[in-house]
Short mmCIF file of C-alpha atoms in Angstrom, two decimals:
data_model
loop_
_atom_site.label_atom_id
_atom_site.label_comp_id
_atom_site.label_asym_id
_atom_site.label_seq_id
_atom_site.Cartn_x
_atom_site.Cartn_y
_atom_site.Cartn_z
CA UNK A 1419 54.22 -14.73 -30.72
CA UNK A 1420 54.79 -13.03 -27.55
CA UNK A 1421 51.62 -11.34 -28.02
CA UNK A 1422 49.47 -14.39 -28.18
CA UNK A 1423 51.40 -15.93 -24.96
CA UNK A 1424 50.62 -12.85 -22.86
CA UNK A 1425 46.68 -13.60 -24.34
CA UNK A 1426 46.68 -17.27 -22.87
CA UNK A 1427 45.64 -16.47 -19.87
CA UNK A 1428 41.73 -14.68 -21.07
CA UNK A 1429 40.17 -18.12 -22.08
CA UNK A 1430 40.89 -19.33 -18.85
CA UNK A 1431 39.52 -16.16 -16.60
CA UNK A 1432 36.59 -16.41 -18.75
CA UNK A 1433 36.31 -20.03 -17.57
CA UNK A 1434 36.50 -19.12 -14.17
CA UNK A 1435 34.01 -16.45 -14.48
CA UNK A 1436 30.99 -18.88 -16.11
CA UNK A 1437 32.18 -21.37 -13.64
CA UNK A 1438 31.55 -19.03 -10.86
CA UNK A 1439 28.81 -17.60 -11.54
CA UNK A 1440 27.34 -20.41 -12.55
CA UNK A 1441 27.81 -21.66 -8.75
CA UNK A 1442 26.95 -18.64 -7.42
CA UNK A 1443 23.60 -19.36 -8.94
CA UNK A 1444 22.84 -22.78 -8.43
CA UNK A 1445 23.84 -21.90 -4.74
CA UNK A 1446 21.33 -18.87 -4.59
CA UNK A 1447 18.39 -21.93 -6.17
CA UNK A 1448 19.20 -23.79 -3.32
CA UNK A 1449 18.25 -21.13 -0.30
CA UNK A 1450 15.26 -22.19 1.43
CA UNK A 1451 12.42 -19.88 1.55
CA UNK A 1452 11.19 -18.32 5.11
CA UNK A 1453 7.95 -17.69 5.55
CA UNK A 1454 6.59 -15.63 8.40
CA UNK A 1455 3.02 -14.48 9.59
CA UNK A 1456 1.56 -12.77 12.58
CA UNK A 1457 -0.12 -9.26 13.99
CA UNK A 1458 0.31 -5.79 13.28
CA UNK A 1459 -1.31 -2.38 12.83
CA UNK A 1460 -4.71 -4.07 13.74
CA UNK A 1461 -4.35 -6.83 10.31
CA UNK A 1462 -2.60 -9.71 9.59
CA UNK A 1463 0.56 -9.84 7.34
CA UNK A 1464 2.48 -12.64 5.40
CA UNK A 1465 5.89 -12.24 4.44
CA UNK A 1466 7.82 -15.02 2.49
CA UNK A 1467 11.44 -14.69 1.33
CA UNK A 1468 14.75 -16.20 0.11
CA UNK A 1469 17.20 -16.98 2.48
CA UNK A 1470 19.36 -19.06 4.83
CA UNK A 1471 19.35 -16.58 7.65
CA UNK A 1472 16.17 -15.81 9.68
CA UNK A 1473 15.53 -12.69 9.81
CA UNK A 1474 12.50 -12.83 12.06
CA UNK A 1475 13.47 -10.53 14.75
CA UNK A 1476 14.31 -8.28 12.33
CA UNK A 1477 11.34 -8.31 10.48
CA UNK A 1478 9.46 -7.46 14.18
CA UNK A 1479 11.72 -4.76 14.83
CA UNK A 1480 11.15 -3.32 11.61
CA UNK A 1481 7.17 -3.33 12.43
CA UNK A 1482 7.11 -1.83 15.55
CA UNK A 1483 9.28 0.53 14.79
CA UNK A 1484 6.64 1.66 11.99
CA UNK A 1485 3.27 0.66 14.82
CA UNK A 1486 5.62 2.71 17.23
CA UNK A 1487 5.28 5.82 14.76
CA UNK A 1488 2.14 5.52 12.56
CA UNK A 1489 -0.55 3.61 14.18
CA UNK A 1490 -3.76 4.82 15.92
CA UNK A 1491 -4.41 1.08 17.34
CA UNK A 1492 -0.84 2.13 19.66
CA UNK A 1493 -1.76 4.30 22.10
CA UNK A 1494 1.68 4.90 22.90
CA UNK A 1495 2.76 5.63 19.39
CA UNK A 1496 3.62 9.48 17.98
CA UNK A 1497 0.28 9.82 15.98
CA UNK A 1498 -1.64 9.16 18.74
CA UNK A 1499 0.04 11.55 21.34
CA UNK A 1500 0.05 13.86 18.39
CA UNK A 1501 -3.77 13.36 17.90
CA UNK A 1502 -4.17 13.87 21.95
CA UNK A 1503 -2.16 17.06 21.38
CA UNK A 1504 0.78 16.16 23.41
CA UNK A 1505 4.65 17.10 23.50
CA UNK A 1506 6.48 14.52 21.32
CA UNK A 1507 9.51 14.37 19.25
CA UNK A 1508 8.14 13.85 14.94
CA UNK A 1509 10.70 10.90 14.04
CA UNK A 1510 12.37 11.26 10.81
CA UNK A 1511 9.77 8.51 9.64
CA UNK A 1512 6.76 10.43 10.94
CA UNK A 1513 7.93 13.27 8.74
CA UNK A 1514 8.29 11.41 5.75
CA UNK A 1515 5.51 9.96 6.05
CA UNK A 1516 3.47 13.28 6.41
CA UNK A 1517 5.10 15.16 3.75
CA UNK A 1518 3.95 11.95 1.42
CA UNK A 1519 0.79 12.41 2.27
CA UNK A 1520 0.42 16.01 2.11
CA UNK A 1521 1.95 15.81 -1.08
CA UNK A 1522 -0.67 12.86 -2.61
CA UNK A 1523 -3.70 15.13 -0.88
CA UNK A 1524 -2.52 18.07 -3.23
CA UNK A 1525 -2.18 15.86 -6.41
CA UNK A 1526 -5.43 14.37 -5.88
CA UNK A 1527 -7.16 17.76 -4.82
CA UNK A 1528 -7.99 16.64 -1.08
CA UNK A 1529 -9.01 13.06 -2.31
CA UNK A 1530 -6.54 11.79 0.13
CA UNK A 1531 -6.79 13.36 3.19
CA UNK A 1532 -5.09 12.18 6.64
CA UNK A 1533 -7.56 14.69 8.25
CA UNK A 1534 -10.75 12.18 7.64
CA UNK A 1535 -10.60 10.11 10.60
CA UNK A 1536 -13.20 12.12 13.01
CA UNK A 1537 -16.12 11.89 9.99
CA UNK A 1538 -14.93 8.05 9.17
CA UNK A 1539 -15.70 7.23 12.95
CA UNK A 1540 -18.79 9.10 13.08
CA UNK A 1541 -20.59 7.32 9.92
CA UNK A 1542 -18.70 3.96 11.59
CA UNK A 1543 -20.61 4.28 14.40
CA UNK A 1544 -23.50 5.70 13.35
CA UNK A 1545 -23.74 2.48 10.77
CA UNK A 1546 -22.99 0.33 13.70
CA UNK A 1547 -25.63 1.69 15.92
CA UNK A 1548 -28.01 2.01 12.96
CA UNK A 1549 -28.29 6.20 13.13
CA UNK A 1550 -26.29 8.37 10.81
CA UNK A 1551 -24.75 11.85 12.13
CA UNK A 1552 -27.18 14.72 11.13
CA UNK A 1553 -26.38 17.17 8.83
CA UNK A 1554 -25.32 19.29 11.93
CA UNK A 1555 -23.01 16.44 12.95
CA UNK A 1556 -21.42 16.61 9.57
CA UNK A 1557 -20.56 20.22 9.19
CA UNK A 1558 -19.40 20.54 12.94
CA UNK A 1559 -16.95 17.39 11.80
CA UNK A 1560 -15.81 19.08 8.76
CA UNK A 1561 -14.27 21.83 10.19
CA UNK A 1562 -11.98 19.10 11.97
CA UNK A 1563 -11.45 17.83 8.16
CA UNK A 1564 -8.87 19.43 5.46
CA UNK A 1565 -5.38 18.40 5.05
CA UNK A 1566 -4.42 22.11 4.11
CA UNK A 1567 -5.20 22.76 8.35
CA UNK A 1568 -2.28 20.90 9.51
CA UNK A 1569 1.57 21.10 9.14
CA UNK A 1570 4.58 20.89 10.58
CA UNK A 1571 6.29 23.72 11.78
CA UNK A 1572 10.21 24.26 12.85
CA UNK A 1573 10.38 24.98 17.32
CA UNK A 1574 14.24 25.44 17.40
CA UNK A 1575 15.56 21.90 16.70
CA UNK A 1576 12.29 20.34 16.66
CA UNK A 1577 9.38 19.74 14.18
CA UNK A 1578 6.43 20.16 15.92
CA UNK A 1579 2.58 20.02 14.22
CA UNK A 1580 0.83 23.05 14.18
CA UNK A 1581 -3.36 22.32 13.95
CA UNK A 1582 -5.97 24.61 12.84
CA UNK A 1583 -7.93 23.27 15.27
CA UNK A 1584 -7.02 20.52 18.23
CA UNK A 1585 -9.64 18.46 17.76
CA UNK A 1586 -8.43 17.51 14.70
CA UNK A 1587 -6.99 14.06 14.43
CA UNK A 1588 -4.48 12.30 11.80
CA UNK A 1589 -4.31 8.80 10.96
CA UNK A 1590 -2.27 7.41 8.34
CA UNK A 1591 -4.53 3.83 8.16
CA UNK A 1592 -4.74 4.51 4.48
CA UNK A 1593 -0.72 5.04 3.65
CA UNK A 1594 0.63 2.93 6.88
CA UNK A 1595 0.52 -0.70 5.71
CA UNK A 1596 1.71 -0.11 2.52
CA UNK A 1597 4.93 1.72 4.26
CA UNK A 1598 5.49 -0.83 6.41
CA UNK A 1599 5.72 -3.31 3.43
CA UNK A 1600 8.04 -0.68 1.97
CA UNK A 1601 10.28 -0.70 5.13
CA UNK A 1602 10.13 -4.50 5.74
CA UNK A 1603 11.32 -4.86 1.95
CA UNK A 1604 13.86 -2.34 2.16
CA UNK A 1605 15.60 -3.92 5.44
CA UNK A 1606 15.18 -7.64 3.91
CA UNK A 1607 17.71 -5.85 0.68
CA UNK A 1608 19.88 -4.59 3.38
CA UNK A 1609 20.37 -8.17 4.35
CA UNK A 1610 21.37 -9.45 0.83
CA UNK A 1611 17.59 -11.29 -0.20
CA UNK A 1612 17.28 -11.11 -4.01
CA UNK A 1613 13.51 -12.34 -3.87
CA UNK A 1614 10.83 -11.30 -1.16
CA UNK A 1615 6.74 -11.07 -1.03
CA UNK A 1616 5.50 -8.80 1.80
CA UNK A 1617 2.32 -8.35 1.97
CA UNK A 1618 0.60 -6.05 5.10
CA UNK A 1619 -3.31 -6.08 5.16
CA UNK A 1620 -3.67 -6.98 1.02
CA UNK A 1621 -1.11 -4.16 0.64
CA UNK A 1622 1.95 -6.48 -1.03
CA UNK A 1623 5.50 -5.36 -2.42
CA UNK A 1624 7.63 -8.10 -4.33
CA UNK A 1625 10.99 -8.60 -5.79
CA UNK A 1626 12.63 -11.05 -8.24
CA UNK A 1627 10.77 -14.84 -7.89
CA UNK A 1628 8.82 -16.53 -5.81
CA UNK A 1629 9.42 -19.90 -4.65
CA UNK A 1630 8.80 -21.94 -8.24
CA UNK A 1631 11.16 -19.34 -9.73
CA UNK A 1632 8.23 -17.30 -11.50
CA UNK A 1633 6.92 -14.03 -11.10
CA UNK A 1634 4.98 -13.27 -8.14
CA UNK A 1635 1.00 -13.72 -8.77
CA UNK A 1636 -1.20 -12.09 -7.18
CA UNK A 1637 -4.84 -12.42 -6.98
CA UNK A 1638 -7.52 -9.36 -6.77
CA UNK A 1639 -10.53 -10.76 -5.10
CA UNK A 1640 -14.00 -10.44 -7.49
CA UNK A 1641 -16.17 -7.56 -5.45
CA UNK A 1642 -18.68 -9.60 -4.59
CA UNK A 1643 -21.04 -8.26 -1.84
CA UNK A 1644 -19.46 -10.17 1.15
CA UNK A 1645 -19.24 -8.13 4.71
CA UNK A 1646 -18.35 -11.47 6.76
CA UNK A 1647 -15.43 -10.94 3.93
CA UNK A 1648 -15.58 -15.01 3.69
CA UNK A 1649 -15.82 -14.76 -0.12
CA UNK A 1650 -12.61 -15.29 -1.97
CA UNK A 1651 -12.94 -15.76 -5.03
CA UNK A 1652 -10.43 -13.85 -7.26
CA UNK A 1653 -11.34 -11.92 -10.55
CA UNK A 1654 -7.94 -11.53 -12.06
CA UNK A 1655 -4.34 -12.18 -11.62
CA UNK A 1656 -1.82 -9.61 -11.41
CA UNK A 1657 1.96 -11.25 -12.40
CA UNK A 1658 5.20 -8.92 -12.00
CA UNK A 1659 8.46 -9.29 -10.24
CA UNK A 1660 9.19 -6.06 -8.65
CA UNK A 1661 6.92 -3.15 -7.50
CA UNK A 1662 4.37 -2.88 -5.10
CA UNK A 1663 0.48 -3.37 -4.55
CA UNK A 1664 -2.66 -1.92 -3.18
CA UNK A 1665 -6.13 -2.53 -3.58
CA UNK A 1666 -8.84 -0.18 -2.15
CA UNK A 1667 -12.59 -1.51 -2.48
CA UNK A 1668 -16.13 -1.07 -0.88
CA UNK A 1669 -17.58 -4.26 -1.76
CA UNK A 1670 -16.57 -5.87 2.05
CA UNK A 1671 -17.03 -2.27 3.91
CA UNK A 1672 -20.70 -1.41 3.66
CA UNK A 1673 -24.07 -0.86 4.99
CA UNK A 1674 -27.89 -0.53 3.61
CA UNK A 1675 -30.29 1.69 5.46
CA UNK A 1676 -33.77 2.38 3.90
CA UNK A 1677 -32.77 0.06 0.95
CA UNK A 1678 -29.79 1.79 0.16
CA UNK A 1679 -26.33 0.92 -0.27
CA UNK A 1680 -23.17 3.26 1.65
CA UNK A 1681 -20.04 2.47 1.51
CA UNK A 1682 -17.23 2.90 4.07
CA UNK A 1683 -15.11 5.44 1.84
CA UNK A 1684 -15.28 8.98 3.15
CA UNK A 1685 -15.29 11.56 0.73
CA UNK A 1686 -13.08 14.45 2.87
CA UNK A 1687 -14.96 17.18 0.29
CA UNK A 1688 -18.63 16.14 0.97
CA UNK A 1689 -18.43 14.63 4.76
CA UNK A 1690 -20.57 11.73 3.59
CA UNK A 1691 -19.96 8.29 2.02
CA UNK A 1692 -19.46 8.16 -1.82
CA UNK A 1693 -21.70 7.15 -4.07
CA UNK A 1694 -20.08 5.83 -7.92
CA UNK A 1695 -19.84 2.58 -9.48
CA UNK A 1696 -16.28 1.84 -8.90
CA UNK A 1697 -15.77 -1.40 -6.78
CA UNK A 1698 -12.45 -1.59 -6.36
CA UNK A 1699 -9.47 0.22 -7.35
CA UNK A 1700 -5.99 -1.81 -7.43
CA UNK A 1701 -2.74 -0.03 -8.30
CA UNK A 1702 0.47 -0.81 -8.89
CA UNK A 1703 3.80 1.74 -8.25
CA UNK A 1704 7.20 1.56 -7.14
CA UNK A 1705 6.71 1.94 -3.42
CA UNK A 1706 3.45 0.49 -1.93
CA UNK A 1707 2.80 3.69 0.64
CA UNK A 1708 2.11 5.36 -2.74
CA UNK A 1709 -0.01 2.80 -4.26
CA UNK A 1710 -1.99 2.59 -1.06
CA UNK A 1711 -2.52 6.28 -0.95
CA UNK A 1712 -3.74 6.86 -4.70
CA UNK A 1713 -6.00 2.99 -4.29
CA UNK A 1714 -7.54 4.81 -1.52
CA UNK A 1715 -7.95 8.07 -3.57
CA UNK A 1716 -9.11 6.70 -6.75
CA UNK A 1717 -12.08 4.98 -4.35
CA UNK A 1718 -12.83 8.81 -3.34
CA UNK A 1719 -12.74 10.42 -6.63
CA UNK A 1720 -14.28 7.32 -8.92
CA UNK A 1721 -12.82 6.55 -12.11
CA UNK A 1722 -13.29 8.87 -14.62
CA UNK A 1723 -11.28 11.52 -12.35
CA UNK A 1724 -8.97 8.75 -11.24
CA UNK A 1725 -8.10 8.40 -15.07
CA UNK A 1726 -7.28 12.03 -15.31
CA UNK A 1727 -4.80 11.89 -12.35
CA UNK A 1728 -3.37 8.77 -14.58
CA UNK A 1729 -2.94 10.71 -17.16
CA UNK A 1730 0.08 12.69 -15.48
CA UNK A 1731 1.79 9.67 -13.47
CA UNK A 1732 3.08 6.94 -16.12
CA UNK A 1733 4.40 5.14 -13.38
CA UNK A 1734 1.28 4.31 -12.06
CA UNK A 1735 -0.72 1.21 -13.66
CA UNK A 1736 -4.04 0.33 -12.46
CA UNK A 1737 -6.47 -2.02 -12.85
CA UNK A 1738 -10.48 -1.05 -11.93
CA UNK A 1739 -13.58 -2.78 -11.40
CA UNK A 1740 -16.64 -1.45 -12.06
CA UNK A 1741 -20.33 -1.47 -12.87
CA UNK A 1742 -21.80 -0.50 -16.04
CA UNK A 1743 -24.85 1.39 -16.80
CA UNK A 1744 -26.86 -2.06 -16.48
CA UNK A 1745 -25.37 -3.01 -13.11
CA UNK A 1746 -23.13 -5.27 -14.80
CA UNK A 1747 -19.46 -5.63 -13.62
CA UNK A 1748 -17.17 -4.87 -16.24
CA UNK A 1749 -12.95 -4.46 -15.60
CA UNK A 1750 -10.60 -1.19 -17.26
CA UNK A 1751 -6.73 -1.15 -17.05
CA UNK A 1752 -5.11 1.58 -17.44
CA UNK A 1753 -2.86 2.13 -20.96
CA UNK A 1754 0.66 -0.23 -21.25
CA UNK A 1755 0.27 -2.46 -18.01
CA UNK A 1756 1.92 -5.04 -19.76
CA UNK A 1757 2.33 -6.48 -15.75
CA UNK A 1758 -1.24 -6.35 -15.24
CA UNK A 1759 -2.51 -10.30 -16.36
CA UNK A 1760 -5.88 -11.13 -16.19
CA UNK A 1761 -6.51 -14.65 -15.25
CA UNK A 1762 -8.45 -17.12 -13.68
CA UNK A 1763 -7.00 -17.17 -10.39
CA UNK A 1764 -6.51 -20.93 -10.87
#
């Protein structure tokens, strides 16, 4: 009997328990959801979120800090000093950042390559002003081209990079915006918000629901041929709750000259445009600088050596549009992406 009296008590902490939790919850349905837009790294981004505390300020700080590291439209920031070959301090981030990169460059076998920028200005320009760089062009730029040339080398207490060559330049355009979704998502946890969307550029990272209490959707635009980019019409749907996004495509980046069709992609091997019939490449990973990086590689490469870097990273889930042997556009997603969902985009 004494037993059983001392047991009274359970029933009633159980109570209190449901009962909490149960406000806990109807509380958390209640938070409004902030929604902020603006400027940064030369794009636009859109970041929407769960919570009764702007975090605003935060959110800036959070993106300059990253523009004040990793872009080349900041003329101030450490890639560009590094690219003018001047004395600066590599910030823990700036590391990172490189040693990611260098690391997806090896996987991919120089697919990704941070190196590129001096041969993806030259064909820029030269599509701009309607005159390609000459052969000659090309192989003097490729010297200033190969991931392997660079690294970062120990000066005492500092890192310093060490360059085969100083005209060679680094930009990070191709990892950068999915970082800074990375970062912006990371310091909107630190605050305590369950359920976030930030998206940098078309580079997007999620967790838990969106503001109807469903998975995030997101759409990846059809690759129609649209340079003014003022098509939008969206191919499929891609619902998930937590991971990150990037989509890589040449569909709104290219140029015809002579009848023929180049697209913006670099391939770092060749020093001139690539030329396969994948349209767009969208990937989905647990951190977006790493989906950004292999979307951006997979548009190098093409698909049929994009599936055999697939084969070796599960965590990876893709989704590819193509054309067929009859100029038809067909669509391939990679093996169990359950989260990949094709829609309408309705």
């Amino acid at each position: 009997m004494k037993y059983k009296k001392r047991d009274l008590w359970k029933p009633f902490f159980l109570l209190f328990l449901i009962v909490g939790t149960v406000i806990i919850l109807r509380q958390q349905q209640h938070l409004p959801y902030q929604r902020h837009e603006g400027m940064i790294f030369g794009t636009v981004y859109h970041i929407t979120y769960q919570s009764d505390e702007d975090l605003k300020k935060e959110i800036l700080a959070t993106l300059n800090e990253v523009d004040a590291t990793l872009s080349t439209f900041n003329e101030t920031s450490v890639v560009s000093l590094v690219n003018k070959n001047m004395e600066v301090t590599l910030t823990p981030m700036f590391l990172h950042l490189f040693q990611l990169a260098q690391k997806i460059s090896a996987d991919t076998d120089g697919a990704f390559d941070i190196t590129v920028a001096p041969l993806v200005n030259a064909w820029g320009f030269g599509f701009k002003h309607n005159s390609f760089p000459s052969e000659t062009q090309v192989d003097s730029l490729m010297r200033l081209t190969d991931y392997r040339k660079v690294e970062i080398i120990s000066q005492g207490p500092r890192s310093v990079i060490k360059k085969a060559n100083d005209g060679m330049m680094l930009d990070f355009s191709a990892i950068a915006k999915g970082y800074g979704c990375d970062r912006v998502a990371e310091m909107l946890q630190q605050h305590g918000v369950k359920n976030l969307m930030v998206e940098i550029g078309g580079e997007i990272v999620v967790h838990g629901s969106n503001p109807q209490g469903q998975p995030w959707r997101m759409g990846v635009s059809k690759p129609i041929e649209d340079s003014l980019n003022v098509n939008n019409e969206i191919e499929s749907v891609i619902t998930f709750n937590d991971g990150a996004l990037a989509t890589s495509g040449n569909y709104r980046n290219f140029y015809y000259r002579d009848g023929k069709k180049y697209a913006h992609t670099i391939d770092p091997k060749t020093g001139h445009p690539v030329e396969h019939n994948l349209l767009s490449a969208t990937v989905i990973a647990p951190d977006c600088a790493t989906a950004d990086a292999y979307a951006t590689a997979f548009m190098v490469m093409g698909m049929e050596k994009a599936k055999k870097i697939l084969e070796r990273h599960q965590e990876l889930k893709v989704l590819f549009i193509y054309t067929d042997d009859k100029g038809a556009m067909k669509l391939w997603k990679s093996v169990n992406t359950n989260t990949l969902t094709h829609g309408t985009g309705r």
